[in-house]
Amino acid sequence: MMSPVKRHELITLRLRRQLDAQLNATHPGYVAHSGPEIEAPTIQRMRRPDLVVLPESVLEEEDDYVNPVDVILVAEVVCRSNPDNDYDRKMADYPAMGIPVYLLIDPRKSTLSVHSDPGPTPEGVRYRARHDHGFGDTVTVGPWTVDSGEFLPYADRNR
């Protein structure tokens, strides 16, 4: 798999800053952080989201992996080279892990979608609520507000 491009990293950085600025008011002791792997042994899955919101104290623990019970949001910025991973596989894994909110940002299309309310559906455990937006919108993500006008789309490589 290719490494993320600069705009992928920039979106993650700007999202983290926006969430961190609001977390003290909504969830004292929580941080927006990129990096930790989430392990859900009950469904035999491990994922490393672009960004997670979790208690900072979880990062002090000796364990190598984060328990999904501690995560209240995951965010993924869609990679140009492997979009199916974020749209299909992670869309199935995160609700099965019980993660309440999945923010999916797609710089290829200048869109973002907020998925929430994980629970049983005829297809299995899935997110039962979805709200779609375009870059430039101010978006409600759980108890937070995200200004997607700060996000830049990927450059069109077909030109």
Steps between C-alpha positions, in 0.01 A plus 500: 500500500622849416572752775242776543556814297553843651137611467389181676728590790391866493133406532581272793700777667228764452229263622705417809548869580128571464399210722767569764371859526154366593576189703569671831146639498329177395729223626766622748804272496439383142728570202489468126802294404640324198694185535363240740377166377161381616466129571166320529577134582132405509473563124868427430567843352769761542483845343721809499275798424636829376360664813332384822340680792567327831600577859861614516550263793455203264830594336676456836403132525754222451292317239606531139150551363200716577177333606213619275289559812721803570455656154212742440589604143713373215578703192642382170626709212449295185822406325512557129655156447271285719154654556325164545680447829328802657164460326454125537722322748525773762132587453426145618768475770448824692131448584573135585762633745229719655662832408220760520605737219693448176595813303597417142672781309555454125734758341453330160136613496519794746245327723466378853246279669417450864395146594351432842264280700671161464261213543339192349370516144399223258860513367654468848623771737521822298465874545131582477534876451690682225528870419683613184666838448731681261827679566415849621213387724499539875425148616367359827708198598370355826506790748760692297497734203745457212572774247568298187591821317850442643537178300664497157411250227761288332637654183353351183775278359321464166588849385 
